[in-house]
Amino acid sequence: MSELNSDALLNAQWARIRGRLRAEYGEATFRSWLKPLTLAGRRGGDLRVAVPSRFMRDWVTTHYGDRIKALWSTENPEIRSVEVIVDSACKTSSPEEAGGEDALVEAEDAGQPAPTMAVASLAVASGAASNLGRVVSIASGAAPAFAGNTALATPQVMLRDEIDGFDDVSAPLDPRLTFDNFVVGKSNELAHAAAYRVAEAETVPFNPLFLYGGVGLGKTHLMHAIAWHIRRRKPHKRVIYLSAEKFMYQFIRALRNKSTMAFKEQFRSVDVLMVDDVQFIIGKESTQEEFFHTFNALADQNRQVILSADKSPSDLEGLEERMRSRLGWGLVADIHPTTYELRLGILQSRAEQSGVEIPVKVLEFLAHRIASNVRELEGALTRITAHATLVGRPVTLESAQELLKDLLRANDRRVSIEEIQRRVAEHFNIKLADMQSPRRARTVARPRQIAMYLAKQLTTRSLPEIGRKFGGRDHTTVMHAVKKVEELCAGDSSFAEDVDLLKRMLEG
Ligand SMILES: Nc1ncnc2c1ncn2[C@@H]1O[C@H](COP(=O)(O)OP(=O)(O)OP(=O)(O)O)[C@@H](O)[C@H]1O
C-alpha cells in the first residue's frame, strides 16, 4: 500500500478537504449538506463517501460532487472517482447537526416534503454551487465492490481552525474573489501588485499593507484573493480575514465574557491578519486601542497585517496620531475610480463567465454609462443576463437600455459639483474661482446660482454640502438660488433653454 493509501493519511486529506469546503461554501451550507458526509471506503482509485439519505445523496452529487472530486484529485492524485452513497448509519455520525437538517433528512426519508427551513437552505446551496462553475465530474458507471472501511468512518481528524475556533472569527471567503478573477487596469495596478506580492512572499514585504479606495472598487476582492492564495499555497499558515465591525463585535463579546486573554491570544497567534473597512472602528475608543495593540504585537513578531479603508491613513478623521503614523509605515496603496477600459475589461470577463452571449456594443454602452463603481456595473450585467436567460431572447442594445432605465438615470445624475461649476463658468465666460468667490455682481452671481441649481438637480448632495462647495455658503443661499432659477425658467423661455442646454451637456 503506498503512502497515499494509508487510512490515517486519507482521513487527514479528507479533513483538509472538509476545511476547504467549509471555507468555500460558508458555514450554513457546510453544516446542512457537507458536514454529514463521511468516508465510507475506497478501492484503488475509487472512493466512496456516505450520506444519510437518498435525497442528500442526489443533492450533494449534483451540487457539490464536482468540487469534492476536484479537491480529492488535488489532495490525492490516486483518487480517480468519488461516489456518494447512502448509509443511514451515518445519520448518527454528526450528533451536533442542527435540528433543521435533521428534520429535512427525516422528512425526506419518510417520503414527506421537506420543511420550509430546509427549502431555504436548498436555495443557498444551489447559489453557492453555481458560482463555482466547476467542470470536473464525478466518474459514473458500475460501482466497484467496496470493502467497508470502519477506520475511515470514525470521527474526522480535526482541522486546526476547527480546534482553535478560528471559524468563529474569520469570515467565509467568497470563492469568486480570487486573483484570477480580478481585472487589472491603471487605476488598481499598484494595489493589485502589492496584494499579490504579499500573498506570494515568504517574508513580510511591508507591514501593514493598507489598501484604500472608494465604494465597490475591489478592496474586499483583493483581500479575499490574498487569503485564497495563501490558503492554497501555504495551507499551514493561519489566516484570519474579518471586517472591522466583526473585530469590534468579537472584542465586546470577549469583554462581556471576561475572556479578553483568549481574544488576544487568538488574534495575536495568526500569521496573517486582514481587517476590512477599518474606518468602522475609528472613534470606538477601546476597540481602536485593542486593535492597535493587536497590530503592534503582530508587526513586532513579523506577521503580516493587511488593512482596508475608504480613505488613506492620513485622511481618516478621528484616528489617533500614533496609530495614523504607524499605519503609514508599510505600503499604502490606493485604488482609483475605474477607467473606461477597466470597466470594459471587467464586463467582458464577467460576461464570459456567465455564458450568455452579450454583444460588444452592449458591454461598451454599459462601460460608458455606468461609471460609478464595479458593484453597480456587475449588478447591471446580472440583470441583463438573468433577463436574457428567463425570457430566452438575445440581448440587444435596446433591450439593455430598457431594462436598465432606472440605473442609467441614477448614473447620469452622478456628475460632480466641480464638473458643473467648470461647465457653467465656461458657458458664461467667467472664472472658475468666481463660483466660490464672494463677488455679487450679476454677471457672476447668476451663473453661480445656475450652477447651484444644477448641483441640486444632478447630484445627490445636500443643500449644506452644495453650499460648502460654493465658497462655504449657507444652505439657505442654495435654497434661494434654486428657487430663483426655477422662477426665471418659468418666466423666460430663452433663460430656460440655456439652463436646459447646460443640463443636457452635463448629463452627457
Ligand atoms: N478589478 C476588478 N476585477 C473584477 N471584479 C472587480 C474588480 N474590482 C471590483 N470588482 C468586483 O466589484 C464588486 C465590489 O468589489 P469589492 O466588494 O471588493 O469592493 P470594496 O472596495 O471592498 O467596496 P466597499 O467599500 O463597499 O467594501 C465585487 O463583486 C468585486 O468582485
Coordinates of C-alpha atoms and ligand atoms in Angstrom, one line a residue:
M1 CA 0.0 0.0 0.0
S2 CA 1.5 3.3 -1.0
E3 CA 1.9 6.3 1.3
L4 CA -1.2 7.8 -0.2
N5 CA -3.3 4.8 0.6
S6 CA -2.9 4.7 4.4
D7 CA -6.2 5.3 6.3
A8 CA -4.7 7.9 8.6
L9 CA -3.5 9.8 5.6
L10 CA -6.8 9.6 3.8
N11 CA -8.5 10.8 7.0
A12 CA -6.2 13.7 7.2
Q13 CA -6.7 14.5 3.5
W14 CA -10.5 14.3 4.0
A15 CA -10.2 16.7 6.9
R16 CA -8.4 19.2 4.8
I17 CA -11.0 18.8 2.0
R18 CA -13.8 19.4 4.5
G19 CA -12.0 22.5 5.7
R20 CA -11.8 23.8 2.1
L21 CA -15.5 23.0 1.5
R22 CA -16.4 24.9 4.6
A23 CA -14.4 27.9 3.6
E24 CA -15.7 27.9 0.1
Y25 CA -19.4 27.3 0.7
G26 CA -19.8 29.0 4.1
E27 CA -20.8 27.7 7.5
A28 CA -24.6 27.4 6.8
T29 CA -24.2 25.3 3.7
F30 CA -21.4 23.3 5.1
R31 CA -23.4 22.3 8.2
S32 CA -26.5 21.5 6.2
W33 CA -25.0 19.5 3.4
L34 CA -21.4 18.7 3.7
K35 CA -20.7 18.1 7.4
P36 CA -22.8 14.9 7.4
L37 CA -20.6 13.3 4.7
T38 CA -18.3 10.5 5.9
L39 CA -15.7 8.5 4.2
A40 CA -17.1 5.1 3.5
G41 CA -14.4 3.2 1.8
R42 CA -12.1 3.0 -1.1
R43 CA -10.8 0.6 -3.7
G44 CA -7.8 1.6 -5.7
G45 CA -8.6 5.0 -7.2
D46 CA -12.3 4.8 -6.4
L47 CA -13.5 6.4 -3.3
R48 CA -16.9 6.4 -1.6
V49 CA -18.4 9.0 0.7
A50 CA -21.7 8.3 2.5
V51 CA -24.7 10.5 3.4
P52 CA -27.7 9.5 5.5
S53 CA -30.5 9.7 2.8
R54 CA -31.2 9.3 -0.9
F55 CA -32.3 12.9 -1.1
M56 CA -29.0 14.1 0.3
R57 CA -27.1 11.8 -2.0
D58 CA -28.7 13.4 -5.0
W59 CA -28.4 16.9 -3.7
V60 CA -24.7 16.5 -2.8
T61 CA -23.8 14.8 -6.0
T62 CA -25.5 17.4 -8.1
H63 CA -24.3 20.5 -6.3
Y64 CA -21.0 19.6 -4.7
G65 CA -19.9 16.4 -6.4
D66 CA -17.6 18.1 -8.9
R67 CA -16.0 20.2 -6.3
I68 CA -15.5 17.3 -3.9
K69 CA -14.0 15.2 -6.7
A70 CA -11.7 18.1 -7.8
L71 CA -10.5 18.6 -4.2
W72 CA -9.7 14.9 -3.9
S73 CA -7.8 14.9 -7.1
T74 CA -5.7 17.7 -5.8
E75 CA -5.1 16.2 -2.4
N76 CA -4.5 12.7 -3.7
P77 CA -3.8 12.1 -7.3
E78 CA -4.5 8.4 -6.9
I79 CA -8.2 9.1 -6.4
R80 CA -9.9 8.9 -9.8
S81 CA -13.6 8.8 -8.9
V82 CA -15.7 9.7 -5.9
E83 CA -19.2 8.2 -5.4
V84 CA -21.7 9.4 -3.0
I85 CA -23.7 6.6 -1.4
V86 CA -26.5 6.3 1.1
D87 CA -25.7 4.9 4.5
S88 CA -28.4 5.5 7.0
A89 CA -25.9 4.8 9.9
C90 CA -24.1 8.0 9.2
K91 CA -27.1 9.9 10.4
T92 CA -25.8 9.4 13.9
S93 CA -22.3 10.3 13.0
S94 CA -22.9 14.0 13.3
P95 CA -24.7 14.4 16.6
E96 CA -24.2 18.2 16.7
E97 CA -26.2 18.6 13.5
A98 CA -28.7 21.4 13.5
G99 CA -32.3 20.5 14.1
G100 CA -33.3 22.0 10.7
E101 CA -31.1 19.5 8.8
D102 CA -32.3 16.5 10.9
A103 CA -35.9 17.5 10.2
L104 CA -35.1 17.6 6.5
V105 CA -33.4 14.2 6.5
E106 CA -36.3 12.6 8.4
A107 CA -39.0 14.2 6.3
E108 CA -37.2 13.0 3.2
D109 CA -36.7 9.5 4.4
A110 CA -40.4 9.3 5.3
G111 CA -41.2 10.5 1.8
Q112 CA -42.7 13.8 3.0
P113 CA -41.9 17.2 1.6
A114 CA -39.1 19.0 3.4
P115 CA -39.9 21.7 5.9
T116 CA -39.7 25.3 4.8
M117 CA -36.4 26.0 6.5
A118 CA -34.8 23.2 4.5
V119 CA -36.2 24.6 1.3
A120 CA -34.4 27.9 2.1
S121 CA -31.1 26.2 2.5
L122 CA -31.6 24.5 -0.8
A123 CA -31.6 27.9 -2.4
V124 CA -28.5 29.0 -0.7
A125 CA -26.7 25.8 -1.5
S126 CA -27.6 25.9 -5.2
G127 CA -26.5 29.6 -5.5
A128 CA -23.1 28.8 -3.9
A129 CA -22.6 25.9 -6.1
S130 CA -23.5 27.6 -9.3
N131 CA -20.9 30.3 -8.6
L132 CA -18.2 27.9 -8.8
G133 CA -19.0 26.6 -12.3
R134 CA -16.6 23.7 -12.0
V135 CA -16.3 21.2 -14.8
V136 CA -14.7 18.2 -13.3
S137 CA -17.3 15.5 -12.9
I138 CA -17.7 12.6 -10.6
A139 CA -17.0 9.4 -12.5
S140 CA -20.1 7.3 -13.1
G141 CA -20.6 3.7 -14.2
A142 CA -20.8 0.4 -12.3
A143 CA -19.7 0.8 -8.8
P144 CA -16.8 -1.5 -7.8
A145 CA -17.2 -3.8 -4.9
F146 CA -16.1 -1.8 -1.9
A147 CA -14.5 -3.1 1.2
G148 CA -16.2 -1.3 4.1
N149 CA -13.7 0.7 6.0
T150 CA -14.6 1.3 9.6
A151 CA -11.4 3.1 10.2
L152 CA -12.4 5.7 7.7
A153 CA -15.8 6.2 9.2
T154 CA -14.5 7.1 12.6
P155 CA -14.5 10.7 13.7
Q156 CA -12.6 13.0 11.3
V157 CA -9.2 14.4 12.0
M158 CA -10.0 18.0 13.0
L159 CA -8.7 20.9 11.2
R160 CA -6.6 23.4 13.0
D161 CA -9.3 26.0 12.6
E162 CA -11.9 23.7 14.0
I163 CA -9.8 23.1 17.1
D164 CA -9.0 26.7 17.6
G165 CA -12.4 28.0 16.9
F166 CA -10.9 30.1 14.1
D167 CA -14.0 29.7 12.1
D168 CA -15.9 31.8 14.7
V169 CA -13.6 34.6 13.9
S170 CA -12.6 34.5 10.3
A171 CA -15.3 35.3 7.8
P172 CA -16.0 32.8 5.0
L173 CA -14.2 33.6 1.8
D174 CA -16.1 34.1 -1.4
P175 CA -14.9 31.6 -4.0
R176 CA -15.3 34.1 -6.8
L177 CA -12.9 36.7 -5.3
T178 CA -9.6 35.4 -6.5
F179 CA -6.6 37.0 -8.3
D180 CA -7.7 35.1 -11.4
N181 CA -11.0 36.9 -11.4
F182 CA -9.5 40.3 -10.7
V183 CA -9.1 42.5 -13.8
V184 CA -6.1 44.8 -13.6
G185 CA -6.0 48.3 -15.0
K186 CA -4.3 51.6 -14.5
S187 CA -6.5 52.5 -11.5
N188 CA -5.8 49.4 -9.5
E189 CA -2.4 48.1 -10.7
L190 CA -0.5 49.3 -7.6
A191 CA -3.0 47.8 -5.2
H192 CA -3.1 44.6 -7.2
A193 CA 0.7 44.3 -7.4
A194 CA 1.1 44.9 -3.7
A195 CA -1.6 42.4 -2.8
Y196 CA -0.1 39.8 -5.0
R197 CA 3.4 40.4 -3.5
V198 CA 2.1 40.0 0.0
A199 CA 0.3 36.8 -0.9
E200 CA 3.4 35.3 -2.6
A201 CA 6.1 36.5 -0.3
E202 CA 7.9 34.2 2.1
T203 CA 8.8 37.1 4.4
V204 CA 6.7 40.1 5.1
P205 CA 7.5 42.7 2.4
F206 CA 5.7 45.6 4.0
N207 CA 3.6 46.0 7.2
P208 CA 0.9 46.8 7.1
L209 CA -0.4 46.7 3.5
F210 CA -3.0 49.4 3.6
L211 CA -5.5 49.3 0.7
Y212 CA -7.9 52.2 0.3
G213 CA -10.4 53.5 -2.2
G214 CA -14.0 54.4 -2.8
V215 CA -17.0 52.1 -2.5
G216 CA -17.1 49.0 -4.6
L217 CA -13.7 49.4 -6.3
G218 CA -12.3 46.0 -5.3
K219 CA -10.7 46.3 -1.8
T220 CA -12.6 43.3 -0.4
H221 CA -11.9 41.4 -3.6
L222 CA -8.2 41.8 -3.2
M223 CA -8.2 40.8 0.4
H224 CA -10.1 37.6 -0.3
A225 CA -7.8 36.9 -3.2
I226 CA -4.8 37.2 -0.8
A227 CA -6.4 34.8 1.6
W228 CA -7.2 32.3 -1.1
H229 CA -3.8 32.4 -2.5
I230 CA -2.1 31.9 0.9
R231 CA -4.5 29.1 1.8
R232 CA -3.8 27.3 -1.4
R233 CA 0.0 27.8 -1.5
K234 CA 0.8 27.7 2.2
P235 CA -2.1 25.8 3.9
H236 CA -0.2 25.7 7.2
K237 CA -0.4 29.4 7.6
R238 CA -3.1 30.8 9.9
V239 CA -5.0 33.5 8.1
I240 CA -7.8 35.5 9.5
Y241 CA -10.0 37.7 7.4
L242 CA -12.7 39.7 9.0
S243 CA -14.4 43.1 8.9
A244 CA -13.5 45.7 11.4
E245 CA -17.1 45.5 12.6
K246 CA -16.7 41.9 13.4
F247 CA -13.4 42.6 15.2
M248 CA -15.3 45.0 17.4
Y249 CA -18.1 42.6 18.0
Q250 CA -15.7 39.8 19.0
F251 CA -13.9 42.2 21.3
I252 CA -17.1 43.4 23.0
R253 CA -18.1 39.7 23.4
A254 CA -14.8 38.9 25.0
L255 CA -15.1 41.9 27.4
R256 CA -18.6 40.7 28.3
N257 CA -17.5 37.1 28.8
K258 CA -14.3 38.2 30.6
S259 CA -12.3 36.3 28.0
T260 CA -10.1 39.0 26.7
M261 CA -7.0 36.9 27.2
A262 CA -8.4 34.3 24.9
F263 CA -9.3 37.0 22.4
K264 CA -5.8 38.5 22.5
E265 CA -4.3 35.0 22.2
Q266 CA -6.4 34.2 19.2
F267 CA -5.6 37.3 17.2
R268 CA -2.0 37.5 18.2
S269 CA -1.2 34.0 17.1
V270 CA -2.1 34.3 13.5
D271 CA 0.4 34.5 10.6
V272 CA -1.8 36.9 8.5
L273 CA -4.4 39.2 9.8
M274 CA -6.7 41.0 7.4
V275 CA -9.2 43.6 8.6
D276 CA -11.6 45.1 6.1
D277 CA -13.2 48.6 6.4
V278 CA -11.1 49.8 9.4
Q279 CA -12.8 53.2 9.2
F280 CA -15.6 51.5 11.1
I281 CA -13.7 51.3 14.4
I282 CA -12.5 54.9 14.3
G283 CA -13.8 56.7 17.3
K284 CA -14.7 53.5 19.1
E285 CA -12.1 54.0 21.7
S286 CA -11.4 50.7 23.4
T287 CA -11.8 48.7 20.1
Q288 CA -9.4 51.0 18.4
E289 CA -7.0 50.7 21.3
E290 CA -7.2 46.9 21.3
F291 CA -6.8 46.8 17.5
F292 CA -3.7 49.0 17.8
H293 CA -2.1 46.6 20.3
T294 CA -3.0 43.6 18.2
F295 CA -1.5 45.2 15.2
N296 CA 1.7 46.2 17.1
A297 CA 2.0 42.7 18.6
L298 CA 1.8 41.1 15.2
A299 CA 4.1 43.5 13.5
D300 CA 6.6 43.0 16.2
Q301 CA 6.6 39.3 15.5
N302 CA 6.9 40.0 11.8
R303 CA 3.5 38.7 11.0
Q304 CA 1.6 40.2 8.1
V305 CA -1.2 42.7 8.6
I306 CA -3.4 43.8 5.7
L307 CA -6.0 46.5 6.2
S308 CA -8.5 48.3 4.0
A309 CA -10.4 51.5 4.4
D310 CA -12.3 54.1 2.4
K311 CA -9.6 56.7 3.0
S312 CA -5.8 56.8 3.4
P313 CA -4.5 56.8 7.0
S314 CA -3.7 60.5 6.7
D315 CA -7.3 61.3 5.7
L316 CA -9.0 59.1 8.3
E317 CA -10.5 61.7 10.6
G318 CA -10.6 60.8 14.3
L319 CA -7.7 58.4 14.1
E320 CA -5.2 58.8 16.9
E321 CA -1.9 60.3 15.7
R322 CA 0.3 57.4 16.9
M323 CA -1.9 55.0 15.0
R324 CA -2.0 57.1 11.9
S325 CA 1.7 57.2 11.7
R326 CA 2.1 53.5 12.5
L327 CA -0.4 52.6 9.7
G328 CA 1.5 54.6 7.2
W329 CA 4.8 52.8 7.9
G330 CA 4.0 50.0 5.5
L331 CA 2.7 50.3 2.0
V332 CA -0.3 52.5 1.4
A333 CA -1.9 51.6 -1.9
D334 CA -4.9 53.3 -3.3
I335 CA -7.5 52.1 -5.8
H336 CA -8.6 55.0 -8.0
P337 CA -12.0 55.2 -9.7
T338 CA -12.3 52.9 -12.7
T339 CA -11.3 53.9 -16.2
Y340 CA -13.5 53.0 -19.2
E341 CA -11.0 50.3 -20.3
L342 CA -11.1 48.6 -16.9
R343 CA -14.8 48.7 -16.8
L344 CA -15.0 47.1 -20.2
G345 CA -12.4 44.5 -19.2
I346 CA -14.4 43.6 -16.1
L347 CA -17.6 43.3 -18.1
Q348 CA -16.0 41.1 -20.8
S349 CA -14.7 38.8 -18.1
R350 CA -18.0 38.6 -16.3
A351 CA -19.9 38.1 -19.5
E352 CA -17.7 35.2 -20.5
Q353 CA -18.2 33.6 -17.1
S354 CA -22.0 34.0 -17.3
G355 CA -22.1 32.0 -20.6
V356 CA -24.7 34.4 -22.0
E357 CA -23.8 36.0 -25.3
I358 CA -23.8 39.7 -24.9
P359 CA -22.9 41.9 -27.9
V360 CA -19.8 44.0 -27.5
K361 CA -21.9 47.1 -28.2
V362 CA -23.9 46.5 -25.1
L363 CA -20.8 46.0 -23.0
E364 CA -19.3 49.2 -24.4
F365 CA -22.5 51.0 -23.7
L366 CA -22.5 49.8 -20.1
A367 CA -18.9 50.6 -19.5
H368 CA -19.5 54.1 -20.8
R369 CA -22.7 54.8 -18.9
I370 CA -22.2 53.1 -15.5
A371 CA -19.1 54.7 -14.2
S372 CA -19.9 54.8 -10.5
N373 CA -18.4 51.6 -9.2
V374 CA -17.8 48.0 -10.2
R375 CA -20.6 46.7 -7.9
E376 CA -23.2 48.6 -9.9
L377 CA -21.7 47.5 -13.2
E378 CA -21.9 43.9 -12.2
G379 CA -25.5 44.5 -11.0
A380 CA -26.4 45.8 -14.4
L381 CA -24.8 42.8 -16.2
T382 CA -26.5 40.4 -13.8
R383 CA -29.9 42.0 -14.6
I384 CA -29.3 41.7 -18.3
T385 CA -28.1 38.1 -18.2
A386 CA -30.9 37.0 -15.9
H387 CA -33.5 38.6 -18.1
A388 CA -32.0 37.0 -21.3
T389 CA -31.9 33.6 -19.7
L390 CA -35.5 33.9 -18.4
V391 CA -37.2 35.2 -21.5
G392 CA -34.9 33.3 -23.8
R393 CA -34.3 36.3 -26.2
P394 CA -30.9 37.6 -27.3
V395 CA -29.6 40.7 -25.7
T396 CA -29.7 43.9 -27.7
L397 CA -28.7 47.4 -27.0
E398 CA -32.4 48.4 -27.0
S399 CA -33.4 45.7 -24.5
A400 CA -30.5 46.5 -22.3
Q401 CA -31.4 50.2 -22.3
E402 CA -35.0 49.5 -21.5
L403 CA -34.0 47.1 -18.7
L404 CA -31.6 49.4 -17.0
K405 CA -33.6 52.6 -17.3
D406 CA -33.6 53.4 -13.6
L407 CA -29.9 52.6 -13.1
L408 CA -28.8 54.6 -16.1
R409 CA -30.8 57.6 -14.9
A410 CA -29.2 57.4 -11.5
N411 CA -25.7 57.2 -13.0
D412 CA -26.4 60.0 -15.4
R413 CA -27.1 62.2 -12.4
R414 CA -23.8 61.4 -10.7
V415 CA -22.0 64.3 -12.2
S416 CA -19.7 66.1 -9.7
I417 CA -20.2 69.6 -8.4
E418 CA -16.8 70.6 -9.7
E419 CA -17.7 69.5 -13.2
I420 CA -20.9 71.5 -13.0
Q421 CA -19.0 74.6 -11.8
R422 CA -16.5 74.2 -14.6
R423 CA -19.0 73.8 -17.4
V424 CA -21.2 76.7 -16.2
A425 CA -18.2 79.0 -15.8
E426 CA -17.1 78.2 -19.3
H427 CA -20.5 78.7 -20.7
F428 CA -20.9 82.2 -19.2
N429 CA -17.3 83.0 -19.7
I430 CA -16.4 83.7 -16.1
K431 CA -13.6 82.5 -13.9
L432 CA -13.9 79.1 -12.2
A433 CA -12.8 80.8 -9.0
D434 CA -15.9 83.0 -9.1
M435 CA -18.0 80.0 -8.3
Q436 CA -16.6 80.3 -4.8
S437 CA -15.8 84.0 -4.6
P438 CA -17.9 86.5 -2.5
R439 CA -18.5 88.7 -5.6
R440 CA -22.1 89.7 -6.0
A441 CA -22.1 91.3 -9.5
R442 CA -24.9 89.8 -11.5
T443 CA -22.6 88.6 -14.3
V444 CA -21.1 86.3 -11.7
A445 CA -23.9 85.8 -9.2
R446 CA -26.4 84.5 -11.8
P447 CA -24.2 81.8 -13.3
R448 CA -23.3 80.8 -9.7
Q449 CA -27.0 80.4 -8.9
I450 CA -27.5 78.3 -12.1
A451 CA -24.6 76.1 -11.0
M452 CA -26.1 75.6 -7.6
Y453 CA -29.4 74.8 -9.1
L454 CA -27.8 72.2 -11.4
A455 CA -25.9 70.8 -8.5
K456 CA -29.2 70.2 -6.7
Q457 CA -30.8 68.7 -9.8
L458 CA -28.0 66.5 -11.0
T459 CA -26.2 65.3 -7.8
T460 CA -27.4 63.7 -4.6
R461 CA -25.6 66.3 -2.5
S462 CA -27.5 68.0 0.3
L463 CA -28.0 71.8 0.4
P464 CA -25.4 72.4 3.1
E465 CA -22.9 70.2 1.1
I466 CA -23.6 72.2 -2.0
G467 CA -23.2 75.5 -0.1
R468 CA -19.8 74.4 1.2
K469 CA -18.6 73.7 -2.4
F470 CA -19.6 77.3 -3.4
G471 CA -17.2 79.1 -1.1
G472 CA -18.7 78.0 2.2
R473 CA -22.2 79.5 1.6
D474 CA -25.1 78.8 3.8
H475 CA -27.7 76.2 2.8
T476 CA -30.4 79.0 2.7
T477 CA -28.3 80.7 -0.1
V478 CA -28.5 77.5 -2.1
M479 CA -32.2 77.2 -1.5
H480 CA -32.7 80.8 -2.6
A481 CA -30.7 80.1 -5.8
V482 CA -32.7 77.0 -6.7
K483 CA -36.0 79.0 -6.3
K484 CA -34.7 81.9 -8.2
V485 CA -33.6 79.8 -11.2
E486 CA -36.9 78.0 -11.2
E487 CA -38.8 81.3 -11.3
L488 CA -36.6 82.6 -14.1
C489 CA -37.1 79.5 -16.1
A490 CA -40.8 79.7 -15.7
G491 CA -40.9 83.3 -16.9
D492 CA -38.2 83.5 -19.5
S493 CA -38.0 80.8 -22.2
S494 CA -34.6 81.7 -23.5
F495 CA -33.2 81.5 -20.0
A496 CA -34.9 78.2 -19.6
E497 CA -33.4 76.9 -22.8
D498 CA -29.9 78.0 -21.6
V499 CA -30.3 76.1 -18.4
D500 CA -31.7 73.1 -20.2
L501 CA -28.8 73.0 -22.6
L502 CA -26.3 73.1 -19.8
K503 CA -28.2 70.3 -18.1
R504 CA -28.1 68.1 -21.2
M505 CA -24.5 68.8 -21.7
L506 CA -23.7 67.7 -18.2
E507 CA -25.8 64.6 -18.4
G508 CA -23.7 63.6 -21.4
Ligands
LIG1 N1 -10.7 44.9 -10.8 C1 -11.8 44.1 -10.6 N2 -12.0 43.0 -11.4 C2 -13.0 42.2 -11.2 N3 -14.0 42.4 -10.3 C3 -13.9 43.6 -9.5 C4 -12.8 44.4 -9.7 N4 -13.0 45.5 -8.8 C5 -14.1 45.2 -8.2 N5 -14.7 44.1 -8.6 C6 -16.0 43.5 -8.2 O1 -16.8 44.5 -7.7 C7 -17.6 44.1 -6.6 C8 -17.3 45.1 -5.5 O2 -15.9 45.0 -5.0 P1 -15.5 44.9 -3.5 O3 -16.6 44.4 -2.6 O4 -14.2 44.3 -3.4 O5 -15.4 46.5 -3.2 P2 -14.9 47.3 -2.0 O6 -13.9 48.2 -2.5 O7 -14.5 46.4 -0.9 O8 -16.2 48.1 -1.6 P3 -16.7 48.6 -0.1 O9 -16.0 49.8 0.2 O10 -18.2 48.8 -0.4 O11 -16.5 47.5 0.8 C9 -17.1 42.7 -6.3 O12 -18.1 41.8 -6.8 C10 -15.8 42.6 -7.0 O13 -15.6 41.2 -7.4

